[in-house]
mmCIF file of C-alpha atoms and ligand atoms in Angstrom:
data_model
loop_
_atom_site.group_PDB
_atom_site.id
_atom_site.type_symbol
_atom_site.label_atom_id
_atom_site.label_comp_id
_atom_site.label_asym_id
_atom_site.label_seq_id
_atom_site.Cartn_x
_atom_site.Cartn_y
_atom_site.Cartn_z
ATOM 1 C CA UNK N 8 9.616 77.244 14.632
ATOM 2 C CA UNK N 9 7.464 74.932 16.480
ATOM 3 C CA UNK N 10 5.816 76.318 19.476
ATOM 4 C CA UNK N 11 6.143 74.260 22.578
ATOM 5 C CA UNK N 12 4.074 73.744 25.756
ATOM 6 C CA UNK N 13 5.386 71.505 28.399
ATOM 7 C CA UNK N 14 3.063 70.398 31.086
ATOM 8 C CA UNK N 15 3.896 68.629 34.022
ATOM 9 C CA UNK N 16 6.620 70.658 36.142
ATOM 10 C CA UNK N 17 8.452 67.730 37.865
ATOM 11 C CA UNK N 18 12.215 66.814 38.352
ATOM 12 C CA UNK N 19 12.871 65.913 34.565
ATOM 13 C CA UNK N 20 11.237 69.211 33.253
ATOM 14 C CA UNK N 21 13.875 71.652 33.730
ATOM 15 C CA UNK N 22 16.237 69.136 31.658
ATOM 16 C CA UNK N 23 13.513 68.742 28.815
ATOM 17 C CA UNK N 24 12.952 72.857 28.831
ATOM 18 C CA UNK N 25 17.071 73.352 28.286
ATOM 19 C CA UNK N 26 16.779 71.049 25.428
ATOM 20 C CA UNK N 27 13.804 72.901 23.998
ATOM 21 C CA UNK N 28 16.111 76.265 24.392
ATOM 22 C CA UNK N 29 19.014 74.882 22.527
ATOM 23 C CA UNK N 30 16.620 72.964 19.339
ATOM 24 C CA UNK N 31 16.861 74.896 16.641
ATOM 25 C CA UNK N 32 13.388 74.562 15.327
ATOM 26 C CA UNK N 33 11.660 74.908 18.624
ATOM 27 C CA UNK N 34 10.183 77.578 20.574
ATOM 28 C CA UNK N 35 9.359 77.174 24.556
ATOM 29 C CA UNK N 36 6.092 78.927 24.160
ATOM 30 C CA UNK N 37 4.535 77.695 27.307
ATOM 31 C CA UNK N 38 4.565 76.117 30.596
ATOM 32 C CA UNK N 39 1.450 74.261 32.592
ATOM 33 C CA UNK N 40 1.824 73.233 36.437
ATOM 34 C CA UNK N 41 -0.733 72.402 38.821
ATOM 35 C CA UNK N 42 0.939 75.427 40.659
ATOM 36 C CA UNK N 43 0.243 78.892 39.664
ATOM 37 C CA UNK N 44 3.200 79.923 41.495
ATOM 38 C CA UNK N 45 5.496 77.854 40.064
ATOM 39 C CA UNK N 46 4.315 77.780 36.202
ATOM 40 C CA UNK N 47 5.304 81.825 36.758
ATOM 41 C CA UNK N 48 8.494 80.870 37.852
ATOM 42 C CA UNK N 49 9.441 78.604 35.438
ATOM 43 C CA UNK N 50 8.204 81.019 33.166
ATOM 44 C CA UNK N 51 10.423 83.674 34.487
ATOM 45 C CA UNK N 52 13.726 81.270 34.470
ATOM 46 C CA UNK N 53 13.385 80.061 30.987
ATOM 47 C CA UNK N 54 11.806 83.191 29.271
ATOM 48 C CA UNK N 55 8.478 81.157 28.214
ATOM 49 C CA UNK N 56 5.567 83.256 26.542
ATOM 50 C CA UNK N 57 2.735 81.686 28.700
ATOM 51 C CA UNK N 58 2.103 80.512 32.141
ATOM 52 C CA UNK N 59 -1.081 77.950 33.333
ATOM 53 C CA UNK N 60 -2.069 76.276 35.884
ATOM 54 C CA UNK N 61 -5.106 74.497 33.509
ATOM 55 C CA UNK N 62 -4.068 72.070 31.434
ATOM 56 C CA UNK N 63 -7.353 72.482 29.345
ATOM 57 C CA UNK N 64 -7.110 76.168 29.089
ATOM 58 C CA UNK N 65 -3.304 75.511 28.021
ATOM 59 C CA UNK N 66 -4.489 72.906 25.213
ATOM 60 C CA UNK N 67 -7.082 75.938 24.135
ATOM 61 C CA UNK N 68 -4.526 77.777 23.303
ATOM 62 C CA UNK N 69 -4.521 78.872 19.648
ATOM 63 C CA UNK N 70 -0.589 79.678 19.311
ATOM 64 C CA UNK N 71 0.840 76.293 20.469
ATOM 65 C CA UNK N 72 2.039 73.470 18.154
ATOM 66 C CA UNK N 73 2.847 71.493 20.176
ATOM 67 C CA UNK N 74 3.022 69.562 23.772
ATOM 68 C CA UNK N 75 5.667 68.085 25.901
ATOM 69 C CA UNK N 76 4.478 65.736 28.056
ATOM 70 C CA UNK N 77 5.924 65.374 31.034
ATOM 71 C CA UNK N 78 3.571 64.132 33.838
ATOM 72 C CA UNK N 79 3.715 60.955 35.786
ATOM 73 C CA UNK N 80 3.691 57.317 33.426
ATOM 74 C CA UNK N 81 0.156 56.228 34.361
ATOM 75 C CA UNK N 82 -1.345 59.322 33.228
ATOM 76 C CA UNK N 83 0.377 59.513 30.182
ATOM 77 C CA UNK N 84 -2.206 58.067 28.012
ATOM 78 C CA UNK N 85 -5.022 60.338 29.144
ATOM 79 C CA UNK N 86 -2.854 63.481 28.830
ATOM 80 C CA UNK N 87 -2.038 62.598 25.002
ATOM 81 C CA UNK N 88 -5.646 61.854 24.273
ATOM 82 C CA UNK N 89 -6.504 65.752 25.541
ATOM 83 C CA UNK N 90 -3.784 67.001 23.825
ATOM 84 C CA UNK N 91 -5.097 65.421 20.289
ATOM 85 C CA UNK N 92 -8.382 65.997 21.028
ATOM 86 C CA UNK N 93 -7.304 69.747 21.010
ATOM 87 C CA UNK N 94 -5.315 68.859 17.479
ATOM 88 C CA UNK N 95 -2.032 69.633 18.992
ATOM 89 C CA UNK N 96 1.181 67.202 18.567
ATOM 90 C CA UNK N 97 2.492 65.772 21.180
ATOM 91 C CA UNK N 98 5.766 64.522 22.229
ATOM 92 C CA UNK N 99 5.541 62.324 25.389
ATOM 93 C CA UNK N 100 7.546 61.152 27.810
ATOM 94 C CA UNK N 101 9.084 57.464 28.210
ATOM 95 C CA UNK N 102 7.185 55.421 28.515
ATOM 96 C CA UNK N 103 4.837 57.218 26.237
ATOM 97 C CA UNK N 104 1.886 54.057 27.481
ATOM 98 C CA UNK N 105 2.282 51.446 29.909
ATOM 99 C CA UNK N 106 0.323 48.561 27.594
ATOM 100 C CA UNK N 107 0.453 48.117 23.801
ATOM 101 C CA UNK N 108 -3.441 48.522 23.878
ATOM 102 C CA UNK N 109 -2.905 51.769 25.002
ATOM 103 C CA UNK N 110 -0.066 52.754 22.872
ATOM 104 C CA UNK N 111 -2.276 52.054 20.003
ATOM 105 C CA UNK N 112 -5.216 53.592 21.113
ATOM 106 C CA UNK N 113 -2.955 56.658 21.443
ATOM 107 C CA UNK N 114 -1.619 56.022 17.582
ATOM 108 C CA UNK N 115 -5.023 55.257 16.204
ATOM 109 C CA UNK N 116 -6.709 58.821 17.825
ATOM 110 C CA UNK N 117 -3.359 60.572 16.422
ATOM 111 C CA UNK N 118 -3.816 59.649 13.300
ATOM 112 C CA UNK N 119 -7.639 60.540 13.051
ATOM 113 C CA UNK N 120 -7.058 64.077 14.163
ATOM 114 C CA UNK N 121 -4.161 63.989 11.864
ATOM 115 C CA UNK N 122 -1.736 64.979 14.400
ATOM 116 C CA UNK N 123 1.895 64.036 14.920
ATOM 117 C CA UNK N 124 2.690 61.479 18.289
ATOM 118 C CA UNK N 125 6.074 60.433 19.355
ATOM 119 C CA UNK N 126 7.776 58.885 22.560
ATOM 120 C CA UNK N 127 10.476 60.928 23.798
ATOM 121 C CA UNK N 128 13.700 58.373 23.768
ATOM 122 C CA UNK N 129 16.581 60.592 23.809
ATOM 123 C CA UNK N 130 18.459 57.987 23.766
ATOM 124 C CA UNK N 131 18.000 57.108 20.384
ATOM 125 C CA UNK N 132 18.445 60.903 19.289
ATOM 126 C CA UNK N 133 21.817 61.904 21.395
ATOM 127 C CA UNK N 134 24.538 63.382 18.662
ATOM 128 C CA UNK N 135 26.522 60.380 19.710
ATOM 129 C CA UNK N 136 23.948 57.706 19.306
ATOM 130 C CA UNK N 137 23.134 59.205 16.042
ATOM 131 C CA UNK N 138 26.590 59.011 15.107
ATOM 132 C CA UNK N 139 26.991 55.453 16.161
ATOM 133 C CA UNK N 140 23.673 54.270 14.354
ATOM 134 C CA UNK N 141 25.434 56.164 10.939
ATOM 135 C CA UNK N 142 28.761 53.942 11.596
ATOM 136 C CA UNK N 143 27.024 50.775 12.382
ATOM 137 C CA UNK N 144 25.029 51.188 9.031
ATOM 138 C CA UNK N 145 27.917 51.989 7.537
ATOM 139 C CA UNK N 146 29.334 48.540 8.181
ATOM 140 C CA UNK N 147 31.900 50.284 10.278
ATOM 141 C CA UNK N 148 31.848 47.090 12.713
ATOM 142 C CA UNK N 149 30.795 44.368 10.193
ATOM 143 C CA UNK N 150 27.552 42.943 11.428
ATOM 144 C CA UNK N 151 26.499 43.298 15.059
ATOM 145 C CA UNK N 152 26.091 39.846 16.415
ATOM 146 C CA UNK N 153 25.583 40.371 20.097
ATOM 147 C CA UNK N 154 24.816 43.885 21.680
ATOM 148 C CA UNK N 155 24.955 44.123 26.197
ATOM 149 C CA UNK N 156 23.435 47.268 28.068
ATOM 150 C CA UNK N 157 22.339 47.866 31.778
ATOM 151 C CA UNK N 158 20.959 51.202 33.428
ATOM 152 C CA UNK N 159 20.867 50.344 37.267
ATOM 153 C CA UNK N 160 20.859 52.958 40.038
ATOM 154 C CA UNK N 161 20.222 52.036 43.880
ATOM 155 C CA UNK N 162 17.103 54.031 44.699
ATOM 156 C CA UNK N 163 19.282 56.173 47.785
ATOM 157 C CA UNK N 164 17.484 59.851 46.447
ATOM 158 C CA UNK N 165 13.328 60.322 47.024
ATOM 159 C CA UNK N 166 12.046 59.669 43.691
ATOM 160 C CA UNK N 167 8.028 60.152 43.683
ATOM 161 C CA UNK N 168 5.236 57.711 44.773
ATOM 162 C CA UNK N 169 3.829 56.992 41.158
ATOM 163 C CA UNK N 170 6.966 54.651 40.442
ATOM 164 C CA UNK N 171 5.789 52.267 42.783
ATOM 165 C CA UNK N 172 1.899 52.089 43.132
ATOM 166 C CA UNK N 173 0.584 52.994 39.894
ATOM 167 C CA UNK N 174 0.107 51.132 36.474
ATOM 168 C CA UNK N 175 3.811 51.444 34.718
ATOM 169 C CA UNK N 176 5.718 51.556 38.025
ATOM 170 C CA UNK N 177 8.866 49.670 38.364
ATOM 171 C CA UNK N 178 12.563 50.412 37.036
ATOM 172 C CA UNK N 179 12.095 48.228 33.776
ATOM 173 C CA UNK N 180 9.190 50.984 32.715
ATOM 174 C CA UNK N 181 11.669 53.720 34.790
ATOM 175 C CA UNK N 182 15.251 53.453 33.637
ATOM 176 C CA UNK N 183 15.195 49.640 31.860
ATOM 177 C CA UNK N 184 13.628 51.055 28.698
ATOM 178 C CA UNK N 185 17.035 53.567 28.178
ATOM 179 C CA UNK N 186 18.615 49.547 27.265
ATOM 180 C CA UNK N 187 15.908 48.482 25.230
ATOM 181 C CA UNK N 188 15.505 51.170 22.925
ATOM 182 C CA UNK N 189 19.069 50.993 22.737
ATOM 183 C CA UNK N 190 19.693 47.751 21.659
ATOM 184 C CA UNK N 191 16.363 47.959 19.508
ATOM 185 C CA UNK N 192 17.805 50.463 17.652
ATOM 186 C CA UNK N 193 21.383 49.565 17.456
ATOM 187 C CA UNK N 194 20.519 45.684 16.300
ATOM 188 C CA UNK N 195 18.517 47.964 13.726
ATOM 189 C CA UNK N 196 16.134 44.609 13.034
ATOM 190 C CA UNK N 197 12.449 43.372 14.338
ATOM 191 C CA UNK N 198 12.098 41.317 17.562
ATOM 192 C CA UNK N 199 11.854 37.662 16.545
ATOM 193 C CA UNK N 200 11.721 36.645 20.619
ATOM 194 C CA UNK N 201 12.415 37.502 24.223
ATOM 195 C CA UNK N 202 13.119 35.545 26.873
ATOM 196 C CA UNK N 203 12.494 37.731 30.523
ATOM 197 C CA UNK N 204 13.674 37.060 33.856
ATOM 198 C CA UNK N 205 12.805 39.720 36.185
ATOM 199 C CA UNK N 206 14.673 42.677 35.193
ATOM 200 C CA UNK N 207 16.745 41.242 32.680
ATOM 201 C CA UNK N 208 16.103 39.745 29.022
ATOM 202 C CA UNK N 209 17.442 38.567 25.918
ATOM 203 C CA UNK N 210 15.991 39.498 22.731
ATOM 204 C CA UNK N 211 16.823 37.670 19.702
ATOM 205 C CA UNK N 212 16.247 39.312 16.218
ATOM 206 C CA UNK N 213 15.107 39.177 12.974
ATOM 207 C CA UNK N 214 18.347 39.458 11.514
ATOM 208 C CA UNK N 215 20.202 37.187 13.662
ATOM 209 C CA UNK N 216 21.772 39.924 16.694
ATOM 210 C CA UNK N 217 21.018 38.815 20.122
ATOM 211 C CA UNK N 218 21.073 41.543 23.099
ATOM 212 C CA UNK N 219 21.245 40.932 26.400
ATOM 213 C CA UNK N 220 19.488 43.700 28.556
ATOM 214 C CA UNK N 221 19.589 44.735 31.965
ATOM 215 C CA UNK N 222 18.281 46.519 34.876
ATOM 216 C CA UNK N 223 18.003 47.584 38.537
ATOM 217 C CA UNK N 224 17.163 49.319 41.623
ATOM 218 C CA UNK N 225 18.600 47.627 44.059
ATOM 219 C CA UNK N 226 21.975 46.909 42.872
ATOM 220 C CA UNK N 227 25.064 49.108 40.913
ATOM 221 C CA UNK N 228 25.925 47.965 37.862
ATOM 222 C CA UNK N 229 28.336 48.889 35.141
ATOM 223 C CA UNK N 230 26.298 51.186 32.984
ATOM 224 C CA UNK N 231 27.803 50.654 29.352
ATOM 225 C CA UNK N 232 27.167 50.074 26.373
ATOM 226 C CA UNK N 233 28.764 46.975 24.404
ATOM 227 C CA UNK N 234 28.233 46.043 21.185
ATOM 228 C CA UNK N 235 30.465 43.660 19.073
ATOM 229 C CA UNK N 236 29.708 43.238 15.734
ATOM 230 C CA UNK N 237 31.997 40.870 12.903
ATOM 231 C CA UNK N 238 34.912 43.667 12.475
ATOM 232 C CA UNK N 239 34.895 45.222 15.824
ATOM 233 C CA UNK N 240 33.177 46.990 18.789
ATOM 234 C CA UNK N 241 31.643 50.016 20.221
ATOM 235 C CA UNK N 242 31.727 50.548 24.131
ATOM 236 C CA UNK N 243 30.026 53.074 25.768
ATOM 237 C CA UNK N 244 29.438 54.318 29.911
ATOM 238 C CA UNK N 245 25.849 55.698 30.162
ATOM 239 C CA UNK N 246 25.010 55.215 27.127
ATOM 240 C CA UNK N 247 21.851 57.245 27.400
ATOM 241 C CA UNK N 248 23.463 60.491 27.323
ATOM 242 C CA UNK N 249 27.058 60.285 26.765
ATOM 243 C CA UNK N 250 29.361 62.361 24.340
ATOM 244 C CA UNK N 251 32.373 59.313 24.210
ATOM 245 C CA UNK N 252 32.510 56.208 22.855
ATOM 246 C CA UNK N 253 35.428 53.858 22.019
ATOM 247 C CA UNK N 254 35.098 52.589 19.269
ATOM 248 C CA UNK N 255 38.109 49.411 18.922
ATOM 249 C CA UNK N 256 40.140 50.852 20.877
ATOM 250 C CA UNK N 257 39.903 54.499 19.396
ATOM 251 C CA UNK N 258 38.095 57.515 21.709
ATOM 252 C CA UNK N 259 35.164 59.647 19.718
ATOM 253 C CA UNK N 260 33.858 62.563 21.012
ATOM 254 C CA UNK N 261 31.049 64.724 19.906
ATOM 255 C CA UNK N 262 29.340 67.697 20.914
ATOM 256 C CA UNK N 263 26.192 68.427 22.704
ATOM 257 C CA UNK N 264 24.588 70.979 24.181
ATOM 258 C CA UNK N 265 21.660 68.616 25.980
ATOM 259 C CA UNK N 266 20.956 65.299 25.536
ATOM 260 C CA UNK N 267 17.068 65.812 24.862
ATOM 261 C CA UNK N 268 18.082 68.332 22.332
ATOM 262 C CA UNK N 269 18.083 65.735 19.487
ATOM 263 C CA UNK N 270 14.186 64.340 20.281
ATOM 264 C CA UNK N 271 13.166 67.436 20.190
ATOM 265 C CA UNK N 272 14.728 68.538 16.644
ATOM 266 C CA UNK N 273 13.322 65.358 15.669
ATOM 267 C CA UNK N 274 10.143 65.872 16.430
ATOM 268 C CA UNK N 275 10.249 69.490 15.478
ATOM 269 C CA UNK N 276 11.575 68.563 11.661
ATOM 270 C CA UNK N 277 8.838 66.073 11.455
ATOM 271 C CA UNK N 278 6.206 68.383 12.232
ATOM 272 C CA UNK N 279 7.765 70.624 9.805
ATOM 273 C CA UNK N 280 7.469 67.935 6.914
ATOM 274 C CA UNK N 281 3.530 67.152 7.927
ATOM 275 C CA UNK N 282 4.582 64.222 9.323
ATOM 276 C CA UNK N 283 2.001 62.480 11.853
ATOM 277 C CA UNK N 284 4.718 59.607 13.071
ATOM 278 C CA UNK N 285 8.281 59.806 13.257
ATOM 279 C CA UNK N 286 10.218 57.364 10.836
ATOM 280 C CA UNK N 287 12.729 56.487 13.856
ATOM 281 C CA UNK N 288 10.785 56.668 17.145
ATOM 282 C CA UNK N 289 7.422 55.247 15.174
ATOM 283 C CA UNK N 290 4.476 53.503 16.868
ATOM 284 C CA UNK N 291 6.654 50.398 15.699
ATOM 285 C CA UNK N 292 9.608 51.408 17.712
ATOM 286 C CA UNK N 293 7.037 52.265 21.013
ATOM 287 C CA UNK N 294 5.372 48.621 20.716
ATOM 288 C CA UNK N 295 8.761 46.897 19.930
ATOM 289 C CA UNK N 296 10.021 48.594 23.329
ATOM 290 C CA UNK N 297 6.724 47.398 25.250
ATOM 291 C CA UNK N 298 7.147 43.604 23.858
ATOM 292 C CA UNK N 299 10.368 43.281 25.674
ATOM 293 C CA UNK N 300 8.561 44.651 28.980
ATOM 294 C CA UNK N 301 5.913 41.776 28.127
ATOM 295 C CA UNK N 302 2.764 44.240 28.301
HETATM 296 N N1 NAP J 27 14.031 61.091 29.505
HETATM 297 C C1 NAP J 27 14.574 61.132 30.697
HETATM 298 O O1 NAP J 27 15.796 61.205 30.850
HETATM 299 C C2 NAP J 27 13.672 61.086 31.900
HETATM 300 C C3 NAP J 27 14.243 61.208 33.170
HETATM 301 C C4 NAP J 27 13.374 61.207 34.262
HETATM 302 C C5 NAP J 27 12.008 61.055 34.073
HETATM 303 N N2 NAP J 27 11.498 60.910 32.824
HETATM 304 C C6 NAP J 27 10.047 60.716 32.609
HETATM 305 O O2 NAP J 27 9.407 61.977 32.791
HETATM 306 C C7 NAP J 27 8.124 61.805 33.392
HETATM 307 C C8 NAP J 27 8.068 62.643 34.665
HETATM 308 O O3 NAP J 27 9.064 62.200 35.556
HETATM 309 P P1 NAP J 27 9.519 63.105 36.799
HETATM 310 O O4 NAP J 27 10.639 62.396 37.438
HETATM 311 O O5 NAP J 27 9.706 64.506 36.352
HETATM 312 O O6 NAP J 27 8.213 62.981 37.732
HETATM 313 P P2 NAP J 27 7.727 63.947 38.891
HETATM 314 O O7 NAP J 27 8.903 64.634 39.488
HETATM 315 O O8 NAP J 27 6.849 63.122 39.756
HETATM 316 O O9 NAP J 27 6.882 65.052 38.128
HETATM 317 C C9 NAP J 27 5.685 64.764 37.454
HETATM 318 C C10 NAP J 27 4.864 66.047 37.338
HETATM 319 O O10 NAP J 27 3.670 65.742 36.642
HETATM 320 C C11 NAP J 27 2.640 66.640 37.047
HETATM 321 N N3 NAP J 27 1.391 65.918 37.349
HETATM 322 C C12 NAP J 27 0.210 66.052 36.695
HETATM 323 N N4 NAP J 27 -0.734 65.296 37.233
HETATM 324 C C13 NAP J 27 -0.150 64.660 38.263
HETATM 325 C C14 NAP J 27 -0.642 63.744 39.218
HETATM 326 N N5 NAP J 27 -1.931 63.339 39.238
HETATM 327 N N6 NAP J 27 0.208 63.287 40.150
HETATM 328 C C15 NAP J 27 1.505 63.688 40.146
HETATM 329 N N7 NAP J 27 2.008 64.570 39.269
HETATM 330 C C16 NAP J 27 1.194 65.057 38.328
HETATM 331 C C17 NAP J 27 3.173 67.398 38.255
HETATM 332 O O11 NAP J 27 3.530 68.667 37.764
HETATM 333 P P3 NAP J 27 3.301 69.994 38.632
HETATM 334 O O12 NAP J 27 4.093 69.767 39.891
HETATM 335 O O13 NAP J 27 3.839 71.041 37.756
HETATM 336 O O14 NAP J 27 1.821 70.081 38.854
HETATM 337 C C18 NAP J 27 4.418 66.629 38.667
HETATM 338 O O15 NAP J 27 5.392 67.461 39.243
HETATM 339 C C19 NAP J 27 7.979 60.295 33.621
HETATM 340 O O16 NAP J 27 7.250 59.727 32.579
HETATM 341 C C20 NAP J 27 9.411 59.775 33.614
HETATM 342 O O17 NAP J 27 9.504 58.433 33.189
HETATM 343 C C21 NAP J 27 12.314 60.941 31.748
#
């Protein structure tokens, strides 16, 4: 069991704790606010060993493998550097760095403490998009030639001041990543270019798939998931946590409990092999993400 400490106690962090209770190889040890009062009650509701209100005197903790990062994008790369310092791993957050000088700093410092580092893309973990991934490499579809995904949500509920005024603000590092690790992993090949336009861009790869990606704040749009490939197709409505998919014109369903329960086993299970990078959400995968943002 790997014991977990999640620090930052915003909006996501109740979803990320539920998916630490269901993992089967993970432990919510502990819980770090810059509240007191609300680290205890967090602590109460989800049965966690520890409460702080320190993030040091958390990361000085002798019993904890492990932190989730949950704090706000710009401070992401200073909370994984205390984290390693203290030789804990660390699972962090999308987006895990707002430049690729970062990211690597962040890689580079993991590996010399010999620690395992991974961005937290559910996406790329959800039972379904596992299952998809399997079928794709299976040929299932023949080869994917052309892959189209949008997140957009109108910005109608108070989301905090960090997303606008602070280095990785903006809904392509927000909710336009959920497409681009998508379509990154489902055209399963390096970047070979990307044309941007605003919040939008094509990416052309290695192996010949080109995706077109999309996203917004000030406009609705579909949501889905397509991706065609030489024998058929695979659509999919919020394709970032979803359980359904049609696949032709056939319905598959599959289970889940939460869709951050899949990171987390991931992460957990390479921890558990010594690992210090995953082999599916690798530095690689992080900078591949960042090149389509163009920073
Ligand atoms: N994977 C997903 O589906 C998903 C969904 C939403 C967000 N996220 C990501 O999760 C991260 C947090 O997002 P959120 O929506 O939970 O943000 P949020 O509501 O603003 O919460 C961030 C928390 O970080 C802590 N924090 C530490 N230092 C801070 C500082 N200087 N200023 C502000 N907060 C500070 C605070 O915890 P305390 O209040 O406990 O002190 C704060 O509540 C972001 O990187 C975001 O992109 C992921």
């Amino acid at each position: 069991m790997i014991r977990i400490g999640v620090y930052g106690l915003g909006k996501i962090s109740h979803r990320v704790i539920q998916g630490i209770l269901y993992a089967n190889n993970a432990d919510l040890y502990a819980v770090c606010s810059s509240s007191l009062e609300k680290a205890n009650a967090f602590k109460k509701e989800y049965s966690a060993e520890k409460a702080y209100d320190d993030y040091e005197q958390m990361l000085h903790d002798q019993n904890l493998d492990m932190i989730y990062i949950c704090t706000p994008n710009y401070l992401h790369a200073k909370h994984i550097q205390m984290a390693l310092k203290n030789f804990k791993h660390v699972i962090c957050e999308k987006p895990m760095c707002v430049s690729s000088k970062e990211l690597d700093e962040c890689f580079d410092y993991a590996k010399k403490q010999n620690c395992f580092l991974m961005e937290a893309h559910k996406t790329v973990f959800t039972p379904l998009n596992q299952k998809l991934f399997e079928m794709i490499s299976n040929g299932e579809i023949g080869q994917v030639k052309s892959i189209d995904a949008q997140y957009a949500t109108r910005l109608t509920e108070s989301i905090s001041e960090w997303h606008f005024n602070q280095a990785g603000a903006g809904c392509m590092f927000d909710i336009g990543v959920y497409p681009i690790c998508y379509a990154n992993r489902m055209a399963n090949s390096k970047i070979k270019q990307v044309f941007r336009l605003k919040d939008e861009a094509l990416i052309e790869y290695e192996n010949g798939c080109v995706a077109h990606i999309a996203t917004s704040w000030d406009v609705s749009m579909e949501n889905t998931s397509h991706i065609y490939g030489t024998k058929g197709s695979i659509t999919c409505k919020n394709f970032w946590k979803n359980i359904v998919a049609l696949i032709n014109e056939n319905r598959m369903i599959v289970s889940q409990k939460s869709d951050f329960t899949g990171e987390i086993e991931h992460a957990c299970a390479c921890v558990e092999k010594g690992l210090i990078e995953s082999p599916v959400m690798s530095r690689m995968a992080s900078l591949e993400i960042l090149k389509v943002i163009g920073v």
